[in-house]
XYZ file of C-alpha atoms in Angstrom:
653
model
C -22.417 4.070 36.527
C -18.813 2.889 37.289
C -19.599 0.430 40.310
C -22.374 -0.983 37.681
C -19.332 -1.557 34.947
C -17.139 -3.253 37.602
C -20.082 -5.141 38.886
C -21.332 -6.725 35.699
C -17.717 -6.916 34.361
C -18.934 -4.531 31.376
C -15.733 -2.277 30.609
C -17.135 -1.754 27.262
C -20.681 -2.426 26.143
C -22.594 -2.209 23.296
C -23.203 0.692 21.590
C -26.575 2.764 23.003
C -27.056 0.381 26.047
C -26.049 1.268 29.405
C -24.094 -2.129 31.308
C -27.138 -2.830 33.412
C -29.392 -3.275 30.325
C -26.479 -5.251 28.423
C -26.717 -7.620 31.424
C -29.959 -7.788 32.288
C -31.596 -7.524 28.865
C -29.313 -9.556 26.492
C -26.830 -11.595 29.013
C -23.692 -9.389 28.538
C -24.116 -9.801 24.497
C -22.074 -7.054 24.526
C -18.423 -8.916 25.737
C -19.383 -11.809 23.185
C -17.493 -12.348 20.029
C -19.469 -11.679 16.966
C -21.823 -15.125 16.727
C -22.331 -14.595 12.787
C -18.851 -16.109 11.649
C -20.630 -17.256 8.378
C -18.726 -16.080 4.905
C -21.580 -14.379 3.606
C -20.591 -11.570 1.588
C -20.731 -7.918 2.651
C -22.405 -5.846 -0.325
C -19.173 -4.659 -0.779
C -19.241 -3.797 -4.401
C -21.149 -0.664 -3.760
C -18.021 0.847 -2.145
C -15.291 0.756 -4.732
C -12.239 1.615 -3.512
C -11.736 4.492 -6.267
C -15.183 6.065 -4.279
C -14.616 8.733 -1.821
C -16.748 8.151 1.804
C -19.021 10.986 0.470
C -19.748 10.004 -2.901
C -20.909 6.481 -1.613
C -23.433 8.268 1.186
C -24.622 10.430 -1.609
C -25.223 7.380 -3.890
C -26.703 5.046 -1.087
C -29.028 7.746 0.377
C -29.920 9.865 -2.438
C -29.805 8.203 -5.909
C -31.328 4.618 -4.369
C -34.506 6.280 -3.080
C -35.013 7.477 -6.911
C -33.696 4.189 -7.911
C -36.019 2.425 -6.064
C -39.288 3.926 -7.218
C -39.946 5.243 -3.434
C -39.518 8.827 -4.868
C -43.192 8.718 -4.981
C -43.709 8.902 -1.697
C -41.488 11.784 -1.318
C -43.446 13.527 -4.146
C -47.127 12.814 -2.760
C -49.548 15.773 -1.333
C -50.426 15.838 2.415
C -49.250 12.561 4.261
C -48.327 14.541 7.541
C -50.865 15.694 9.773
C -48.362 16.681 12.457
C -48.966 20.347 14.272
C -47.149 19.460 17.845
C -44.248 21.665 18.990
C -41.340 19.576 19.277
C -39.599 19.040 22.522
C -36.102 18.514 22.987
C -33.699 15.715 24.625
C -33.463 15.993 28.725
C -32.071 14.264 31.443
C -34.882 15.175 33.805
C -36.573 12.244 35.720
C -39.863 12.813 34.272
C -42.129 11.704 31.297
C -42.319 14.698 29.257
C -44.551 15.410 26.281
C -45.667 18.725 23.986
C -47.365 21.495 25.267
C -50.968 20.697 25.030
C -50.706 16.862 25.982
C -50.548 15.111 29.151
C -50.414 11.280 30.288
C -51.349 8.851 32.627
C -50.360 5.954 34.310
C -52.493 3.155 33.256
C -50.716 0.096 34.857
C -47.156 -0.222 36.823
C -45.473 -3.345 37.859
C -47.070 -4.790 40.902
C -50.464 -3.886 40.265
C -53.188 -6.410 41.212
C -55.016 -7.783 38.266
C -56.961 -10.890 39.527
C -59.846 -11.266 42.347
C -57.925 -11.748 46.147
C -54.459 -10.125 44.507
C -52.338 -8.626 46.868
C -51.207 -4.919 47.156
C -47.771 -4.158 45.888
C -44.931 -3.936 48.547
C -41.186 -4.573 47.878
C -40.432 -5.580 51.023
C -43.428 -7.989 51.479
C -43.709 -9.811 47.850
C -43.650 -13.689 46.752
C -43.633 -15.444 43.605
C -47.796 -16.279 44.067
C -48.365 -12.301 44.485
C -46.689 -11.407 41.069
C -48.178 -14.251 39.504
C -51.483 -12.151 40.209
C -50.332 -8.814 39.344
C -48.493 -7.093 36.184
C -45.254 -8.145 35.267
C -42.317 -6.161 35.246
C -40.663 -4.451 32.034
C -42.865 -3.408 29.749
C -42.083 -4.070 26.210
C -44.804 -4.896 22.987
C -48.437 -3.297 23.665
C -51.551 -3.803 21.999
C -54.987 -2.423 21.898
C -57.682 -5.261 21.465
C -61.219 -3.755 21.149
C -63.964 -5.060 23.085
C -66.439 -6.840 23.022
C -64.408 -8.280 19.872
C -61.476 -7.257 17.280
C -63.605 -6.204 14.597
C -65.515 -3.523 16.596
C -63.083 -0.859 16.529
C -63.663 0.382 19.979
C -61.821 3.014 21.216
C -63.318 3.308 24.784
C -62.926 -0.408 25.812
C -60.324 -3.063 25.113
C -58.051 -5.500 26.453
C -54.620 -3.877 26.602
C -52.005 -6.374 25.987
C -48.375 -5.780 27.475
C -45.430 -7.858 26.862
C -42.743 -8.558 29.961
C -39.451 -8.867 28.707
C -37.072 -9.451 31.172
C -36.523 -8.280 35.121
C -34.191 -5.797 36.922
C -33.689 -7.705 40.422
C -31.634 -5.191 41.419
C -34.355 -2.901 41.284
C -36.783 -5.318 42.656
C -35.026 -6.793 45.605
C -33.970 -4.615 48.507
C -29.914 -5.837 49.296
C -30.048 -8.403 45.967
C -26.863 -9.906 45.162
C -25.655 -10.288 41.965
C -24.827 -13.946 41.142
C -26.215 -15.169 44.435
C -30.131 -15.051 44.020
C -32.530 -16.515 46.569
C -34.896 -19.648 44.972
C -37.972 -16.938 46.263
C -36.492 -14.000 43.821
C -35.950 -16.523 41.431
C -39.657 -17.592 41.605
C -40.703 -14.229 41.368
C -38.946 -13.038 38.642
C -39.976 -16.129 36.658
C -43.495 -14.798 37.379
C -42.701 -11.286 36.570
C -41.863 -12.323 32.908
C -44.213 -12.943 30.249
C -46.876 -10.606 29.766
C -50.125 -9.437 30.703
C -53.860 -8.923 29.290
C -55.758 -6.623 31.410
C -59.309 -4.833 30.440
C -58.869 -0.826 30.128
C -61.540 1.654 29.718
C -61.038 4.908 28.629
C -62.672 8.088 30.983
C -64.675 11.173 30.076
C -61.812 13.131 30.280
C -59.717 10.971 27.675
C -57.421 9.231 30.182
C -57.435 5.248 30.339
C -57.403 3.201 33.394
C -57.680 -0.474 34.053
C -60.159 -2.705 35.482
C -58.418 -4.678 38.515
C -61.260 -7.443 38.159
C -62.104 -8.650 35.136
C -62.691 -11.987 33.355
C -60.315 -10.744 30.598
C -57.100 -10.004 32.836
C -54.898 -12.789 32.614
C -50.832 -13.481 33.211
C -48.972 -15.074 31.218
C -45.416 -16.115 32.751
C -42.294 -17.989 32.210
C -43.792 -21.371 33.991
C -47.419 -21.228 31.834
C -47.666 -24.413 30.090
C -47.415 -23.784 26.315
C -47.837 -25.507 23.115
C -45.210 -26.284 20.406
C -47.188 -26.285 17.063
C -45.991 -26.913 13.298
C -43.355 -28.480 11.326
C -40.879 -28.865 14.287
C -42.991 -29.861 16.743
C -42.174 -33.322 18.723
C -38.676 -33.124 16.819
C -35.821 -35.032 18.768
C -34.163 -31.703 19.828
C -37.522 -30.284 21.396
C -37.885 -33.228 23.649
C -36.148 -33.255 27.306
C -36.828 -35.443 30.215
C -39.800 -33.536 31.657
C -41.374 -33.192 28.291
C -40.258 -36.769 26.241
C -42.972 -35.264 23.296
C -41.044 -32.119 22.510
C -44.761 -30.510 22.281
C -45.077 -28.810 25.553
C -43.156 -26.194 27.128
C -43.450 -24.013 30.376
C -43.461 -20.606 29.568
C -42.030 -18.098 27.343
C -38.939 -15.978 27.948
C -37.375 -12.665 27.050
C -40.621 -11.649 24.875
C -39.686 -8.261 23.184
C -41.670 -6.819 20.294
C -44.793 -8.758 18.763
C -47.609 -8.003 16.669
C -51.393 -8.601 16.603
C -53.157 -10.725 14.020
C -56.226 -9.696 11.745
C -58.183 -12.350 13.617
C -57.137 -10.619 17.325
C -55.035 -12.777 18.838
C -51.380 -11.655 20.041
C -47.615 -12.588 18.653
C -45.321 -12.235 21.294
C -41.568 -12.327 20.367
C -38.804 -14.266 22.424
C -36.030 -12.852 21.976
C -32.586 -12.969 24.343
C -33.647 -16.274 25.711
C -29.999 -17.470 25.317
C -28.883 -15.499 28.523
C -31.017 -17.927 30.715
C -29.187 -21.069 30.270
C -25.945 -22.044 31.414
C -22.954 -24.770 30.974
C -22.452 -24.773 26.930
C -18.753 -25.094 27.173
C -19.340 -28.693 29.316
C -21.260 -30.123 26.610
C -19.482 -32.496 24.115
C -18.557 -30.991 20.728
C -21.036 -31.430 17.802
C -24.139 -29.970 16.414
C -25.928 -29.339 19.555
C -22.933 -27.720 20.596
C -22.159 -25.404 18.059
C -25.858 -24.527 17.540
C -26.084 -23.269 21.239
C -22.825 -21.470 20.431
C -24.415 -19.635 17.304
C -27.322 -18.486 19.317
C -24.951 -16.979 22.202
C -25.618 -19.473 24.950
C -22.979 -18.680 27.814
C -20.338 -21.530 28.098
C -20.348 -21.028 32.124
C -22.745 -19.622 34.211
C -25.879 -17.688 33.326
C -26.662 -14.116 34.297
C -29.434 -14.943 36.190
C -28.212 -18.362 38.096
C -31.849 -19.570 37.484
C -29.808 -23.295 37.064
C -28.916 -22.670 40.743
C -32.753 -23.954 41.448
C -34.250 -25.207 38.141
C -32.428 -27.690 36.052
C -34.191 -27.219 32.895
C -31.793 -24.262 32.494
C -28.728 -26.136 32.792
C -27.544 -27.619 29.733
C -25.571 -30.382 31.260
C -28.882 -31.719 32.666
C -31.400 -30.334 29.887
C -29.312 -29.629 26.410
C -32.348 -29.487 24.578
C -34.425 -26.776 26.683
C -32.727 -24.147 24.704
C -34.516 -25.238 21.467
C -37.822 -25.015 22.987
C -37.230 -21.028 23.081
C -36.621 -18.255 20.357
C -40.115 -18.803 18.914
C -43.010 -16.447 18.225
C -45.708 -17.236 20.613
C -49.818 -16.513 19.687
C -51.766 -15.885 22.477
C -55.724 -15.307 22.228
C -56.491 -12.821 24.593
C -60.220 -12.971 24.232
C -60.398 -16.580 25.669
C -58.535 -16.699 29.009
C -58.760 -20.534 28.999
C -56.640 -21.097 25.956
C -53.175 -22.372 25.501
C -50.626 -20.092 24.160
C -48.774 -21.830 21.420
C -45.450 -21.278 19.865
C -45.475 -21.294 15.963
C -42.679 -23.012 14.997
C -43.064 -22.308 11.224
C -41.864 -19.171 12.018
C -38.401 -19.950 12.689
C -36.194 -19.681 15.773
C -34.117 -16.846 16.415
C -33.804 -13.674 18.502
C -37.228 -12.391 17.537
C -37.766 -8.727 17.941
C -41.477 -8.573 16.336
C -43.688 -10.076 14.174
C -46.374 -7.360 12.367
C -48.611 -8.566 10.417
C -50.474 -7.802 7.110
C -52.859 -8.991 4.549
C -52.167 -9.399 1.071
C -54.652 -9.173 -1.892
C -54.345 -12.772 -2.289
C -55.317 -13.175 1.393
C -52.470 -14.700 2.314
C -51.191 -13.467 5.697
C -47.364 -12.037 5.747
C -45.293 -11.272 8.867
C -42.182 -9.355 9.320
C -39.485 -9.995 11.828
C -36.095 -9.311 12.714
C -33.265 -11.316 14.442
C -32.029 -8.716 16.997
C -27.983 -9.369 16.905
C -25.461 -7.560 15.477
C -24.610 -8.889 11.554
C -28.115 -11.030 11.974
C -30.626 -11.150 9.559
C -34.197 -9.915 8.211
C -37.141 -12.380 7.786
C -40.823 -12.602 6.751
C -43.364 -15.345 6.876
C -46.167 -15.901 4.321
C -48.884 -18.220 5.168
C -50.070 -21.133 2.792
C -53.625 -20.609 3.740
C -56.125 -17.129 3.295
C -57.237 -15.081 6.097
C -60.944 -15.534 6.626
C -62.491 -12.402 7.614
C -65.835 -14.077 8.345
C -64.668 -17.084 10.300
C -62.229 -16.390 13.460
C -61.794 -20.370 13.987
C -60.833 -20.734 10.761
C -57.771 -18.592 10.974
C -56.310 -19.769 14.475
C -53.856 -22.443 12.885
C -53.028 -20.299 9.690
C -49.318 -19.674 11.327
C -48.377 -23.575 11.345
C -48.357 -23.761 7.292
C -46.488 -21.423 5.004
C -43.097 -20.311 3.574
C -40.019 -18.240 5.916
C -37.765 -15.923 4.165
C -34.515 -14.326 4.727
C -33.440 -10.898 2.947
C -30.863 -10.412 0.632
C -30.102 -6.529 0.185
C -28.453 -5.819 -3.377
C -25.935 -2.933 -3.810
C -28.045 -1.851 -6.696
C -31.175 -1.200 -4.135
C -33.076 -4.346 -5.523
C -33.444 -7.380 -2.966
C -34.444 -10.727 -2.732
C -36.493 -12.755 -0.393
C -34.679 -16.237 -0.224
C -36.541 -19.071 0.825
C -35.585 -21.024 4.198
C -36.878 -24.501 2.522
C -35.295 -27.822 3.083
C -33.770 -29.035 -0.225
C -33.576 -25.379 -1.386
C -29.876 -24.930 -2.437
C -27.364 -25.865 0.247
C -30.221 -26.698 3.140
C -29.769 -30.319 2.583
C -29.339 -33.454 4.481
C -25.267 -33.152 3.617
C -25.098 -30.091 5.447
C -27.402 -31.137 8.554
C -30.983 -30.243 7.351
C -32.942 -33.451 6.756
C -36.232 -32.100 7.334
C -37.952 -28.562 7.535
C -37.764 -28.724 11.265
C -34.145 -29.110 10.740
C -34.317 -25.370 9.239
C -36.696 -24.193 11.666
C -34.814 -25.239 14.372
C -31.534 -23.747 13.337
C -32.888 -21.071 11.269
C -29.810 -18.978 11.442
C -27.463 -21.259 10.492
C -29.665 -22.151 7.401
C -29.896 -18.398 6.501
C -26.043 -18.147 7.002
C -25.755 -20.915 4.187
C -28.335 -18.896 1.737
C -26.089 -15.956 2.310
C -28.579 -13.580 3.798
C -27.209 -9.941 4.204
C -25.398 -9.462 7.515
C -27.610 -6.270 9.310
C -27.105 -4.000 11.799
C -29.363 -5.330 14.696
C -32.582 -5.691 12.857
C -35.363 -4.665 15.224
C -38.920 -3.767 14.672
C -40.423 -4.594 11.121
C -43.533 -2.559 9.945
C -45.862 -1.992 6.831
C -47.009 1.561 6.553
C -50.918 0.911 6.216
C -51.235 3.887 4.089
C -48.451 3.612 1.230
C -47.375 0.010 1.755
C -43.851 0.444 2.041
C -42.162 -1.475 4.993
C -39.912 -0.130 7.273
C -36.797 -2.211 8.480
C -35.312 -0.773 11.959
C -31.427 -1.092 12.627
C -30.721 -0.044 15.975
C -27.113 0.109 15.611
C -23.517 -1.758 15.141
C -20.849 -0.513 16.754
C -18.645 -3.817 15.631
C -19.100 -3.008 11.951
C -15.729 -1.978 10.606
C -14.966 -0.018 7.399
C -14.613 -3.100 5.444
C -17.897 -4.090 6.130
C -19.689 -1.592 5.385
C -22.275 -1.962 2.345
C -25.198 0.229 0.835
C -27.545 -1.391 3.490
C -25.655 -0.848 6.434
C -23.528 2.389 5.445
C -21.753 3.297 8.379
C -19.045 1.595 10.447
C -19.206 2.058 13.909
C -22.515 2.510 13.655
C -23.711 3.780 17.006
C -26.644 5.622 16.298
C -28.659 3.264 13.594
C -30.820 3.972 10.606
C -33.856 2.651 9.259
C -34.492 1.053 5.540
C -37.533 1.551 3.514
C -38.755 -1.112 0.997
C -41.456 -1.137 -1.792
C -41.939 -5.223 -2.694
C -42.859 -5.942 -6.289
C -46.366 -4.864 -7.152
C -46.957 -3.469 -3.751
C -47.683 -7.131 -2.908
C -46.478 -8.294 0.336
C -46.059 -12.014 -0.788
C -43.856 -10.837 -3.601
C -40.114 -12.336 -3.576
C -38.502 -9.155 -4.874
C -37.964 -5.729 -3.799
C -36.667 -2.514 -4.162
C -35.145 -0.286 -1.235
C -33.556 2.700 -0.007
C -32.215 4.334 3.517
C -35.445 6.473 4.731
C -33.216 7.544 8.147
C -29.582 7.355 8.768
C -30.173 8.328 12.985
C -27.317 10.532 15.042
C -27.111 14.480 15.510
C -27.977 16.234 12.472
C -24.829 18.020 12.162
C -23.093 14.556 11.529
C -22.307 14.417 8.055
C -23.084 10.948 7.986
C -26.892 11.428 9.331
C -29.810 11.321 6.593
C -33.275 11.890 7.127
C -35.317 11.144 3.750
C -33.715 14.537 2.200
C -35.530 16.717 4.568
C -33.403 19.979 5.747
C -31.043 18.456 8.788
C -30.988 21.900 10.248
C -34.985 21.399 11.287
C -34.660 17.891 12.578
C -34.866 16.781 16.280
C -31.719 14.604 17.084
C -32.341 11.011 17.628
C -30.629 8.091 18.123
C -31.277 4.074 18.446
C -34.528 3.354 16.701
C -35.898 0.548 17.954
C -39.970 -0.088 17.980
C -41.883 1.909 15.477
C -45.710 2.188 14.595
C -48.183 4.162 12.199
C -50.705 6.565 12.887
C -53.823 6.689 10.663
C -52.145 9.351 8.296
C -48.979 7.140 7.623
C -46.960 9.097 9.937
C -44.255 6.796 11.591
C -43.718 7.213 15.018
C -40.523 5.968 16.265
C -39.211 4.697 19.984
C -35.458 4.524 20.999
C -33.501 2.328 23.410
C -29.972 3.522 24.107
C -29.621 7.121 23.849
C -28.560 7.237 27.366
C -25.570 5.694 26.072
C -25.220 6.952 22.189
C -26.062 10.430 23.393
C -26.008 10.977 26.958
C -29.875 11.835 27.159
C -32.958 10.243 27.940
C -34.888 7.877 25.362
C -37.404 9.410 23.523
C -40.404 8.950 21.277
C -40.498 10.811 17.608
C -42.819 11.338 14.435
C -42.005 11.443 11.076
C -44.211 11.736 8.313
C -43.348 9.165 5.623
C -44.730 10.971 2.360
C -45.639 14.679 1.017
C -43.260 17.525 1.290
C -42.474 17.155 5.183
C -40.928 13.350 4.843
C -38.074 13.010 6.663
C -39.280 16.020 8.936
C -37.994 14.125 12.617
C -39.851 15.683 15.502
C -39.443 14.692 19.417
C -42.786 13.756 21.012
C -41.456 12.412 24.159
C -38.952 12.064 26.826
C -38.522 9.174 29.300
C -37.864 9.391 32.411
C -33.673 8.567 33.668
C -32.424 5.022 33.122
C -35.718 4.500 31.102
C -35.897 2.885 27.526
C -39.584 3.615 25.846
C -41.354 0.482 24.106
C -44.431 -0.546 22.474
C -45.836 2.437 20.721
C -49.666 2.201 19.825
C -52.437 4.214 19.546
C -56.131 3.233 19.703
C -58.355 3.015 16.527
C -59.518 6.410 16.491
C -55.899 7.926 17.182
C -56.906 9.962 20.526
C -54.477 8.130 22.751
C -51.064 6.949 22.437
C -49.588 4.286 24.497
C -46.142 3.821 25.476
C -44.147 0.920 27.734
C -41.579 2.928 30.206
C -39.227 0.084 30.548
C -36.610 -0.474 33.563
C -36.859 3.243 35.121
C -33.898 3.750 37.101
C -31.560 1.209 35.307
C -27.906 2.090 36.569
C -29.123 2.343 40.070
C -30.379 -0.093 42.839
C -33.184 0.231 45.509
C -30.796 1.536 47.816
C -29.195 4.159 45.534
C -31.928 5.248 43.466
C -31.339 7.357 40.340
C -34.883 7.645 39.238
C -38.287 8.033 41.360
C -40.649 7.635 38.628
C -43.866 7.088 38.471
C -44.378 7.374 42.194
C -41.681 9.651 43.888
C -40.328 7.032 45.777
C -37.130 4.979 45.698
C -38.786 1.692 43.710
C -38.909 2.830 40.269
C -41.891 0.694 38.377
C -42.073 0.146 34.758
C -45.422 1.211 33.594
C -47.705 1.631 30.467
C -48.492 5.407 30.293
C -51.396 6.770 28.098
C -50.946 10.411 26.022
C -53.636 12.298 24.947
C -54.447 16.057 23.997
C -56.063 18.761 26.073
C -58.340 19.416 23.961
C -59.530 15.756 22.742
C -58.257 15.774 19.764
C -56.031 13.554 17.292
C -52.641 12.575 18.742
C -49.675 14.461 16.976
C -52.307 17.001 15.029
């Protein structure tokens, strides 16, 4: 690791991320100054100087649970159904699961997914081969039943997987940081994006993919896409290559996502800033200031793609970054369809876009902006979901209201509408239209006074209880003076999860009550909290990232950064959200060396659990590997894995 720190110029890095992850995943964000320099107040009044640290923690973690009305979840009967014996933290280069469970690799980087596709060979690989093969680092995963989304089929489906970013040092023999070849860059472009593959369940419960299927499709960083919604065609989205401002090539750094009720994929462009170069060379003005607020590099990019493609060079195409940082909607049931970047959902470093249908029929999406001191968002459609007419839903996401969250110290909160003309969102402040608000969502949210959070990532609504859970992965830059009720620790290296209940349990509501559900770390740490469950019984957990829920409403947590924060491998945990075992965190899976676990998801019958094993071996190179997972060679390969019980039962039971 010392060698990598020197190579990547990362003597210090973000809590919970290795130097290699910080470089390739988020473009050395750890070395940047804090991007949010707004004057938004922290909810500091909750920590009056007269209060001791201990009394503050007790008030924010215990009292708010009762105040919020969420105490009913703790009193509910049942709700767990978890019966597996927890495993422990590990440093082994193995994928570990509890006794009575087993796993299989469904598909790995380089596996062919098209007719005539080439067999993977790391020493004989090219961009065309990569375009017909499963992409690199796996993040969001979705199970889309066949023959149609309404079928709830658990035996045959389209499996979608995001490919967030690439690790060239683990892809190319003899890779030279800062001096890539054009062929290497072209392979990286082809390895970004996402994959749709047909999968089926074997008689023994394992899952396999179908190499040649009409549903198989690759989306890459060069796939033509359409910009839709209020910002489409705006001058800031126009470039020399696309004077219309409505067509863009590819998607970048697709992290988490969501699946709509009508069976389309929502994939989230996150750390798109790292791919661009040259912001310092731009003249002072709104474009340069906007790029700086989004963290675009002043000099060279992390990957140096600008050496070969001018769209990544701001001195030649200053508007290209405005065409990234969106939620992309893809129809996996129609492999000929054009992906659409839905500008109504705002532009920021999107982590996810999980959906729910409100009693009114409106569709609600929850989204986090994965940056230290940035914000939590939701979007409410204007139109209503039509369960009997799929085509009627395909443009629902082009009209609606985008909101940003403000958390109050008393356990209440409000969703602030990001609507042009609302409060300070006026032409005098640079917002002449709704398109201006959506293109510069961060700047608009700054003006509205949203609460600065500790890297908000996955946000999902529990399908059983209706409570919304927002994951804060970590923030080692928060000082004691910046602590607030919703972000209760300085130097927050382990992260926390917030529980929210919207008024009337209606996701379209603009007010909510909230409490801290989990404050992660080692149970012996007095600042940790596990929804009130006895701390001596829980598993150690750090850096929560992605979550999902099983059919009983238990939360499943995948982590990103335990290798740094705990010096242990990343993992998956299960925790009941209601009943007497509420807060009882149990470790279910441990990743191989260097890997993050992403995209937790279940089949509809809950008899298979999927996870993306992202960047196994990160911290090494092909010449000096630190992992040989999954094939026992010096080429670690990001993969989708499926977990099943040996007795064929429900996962977790």
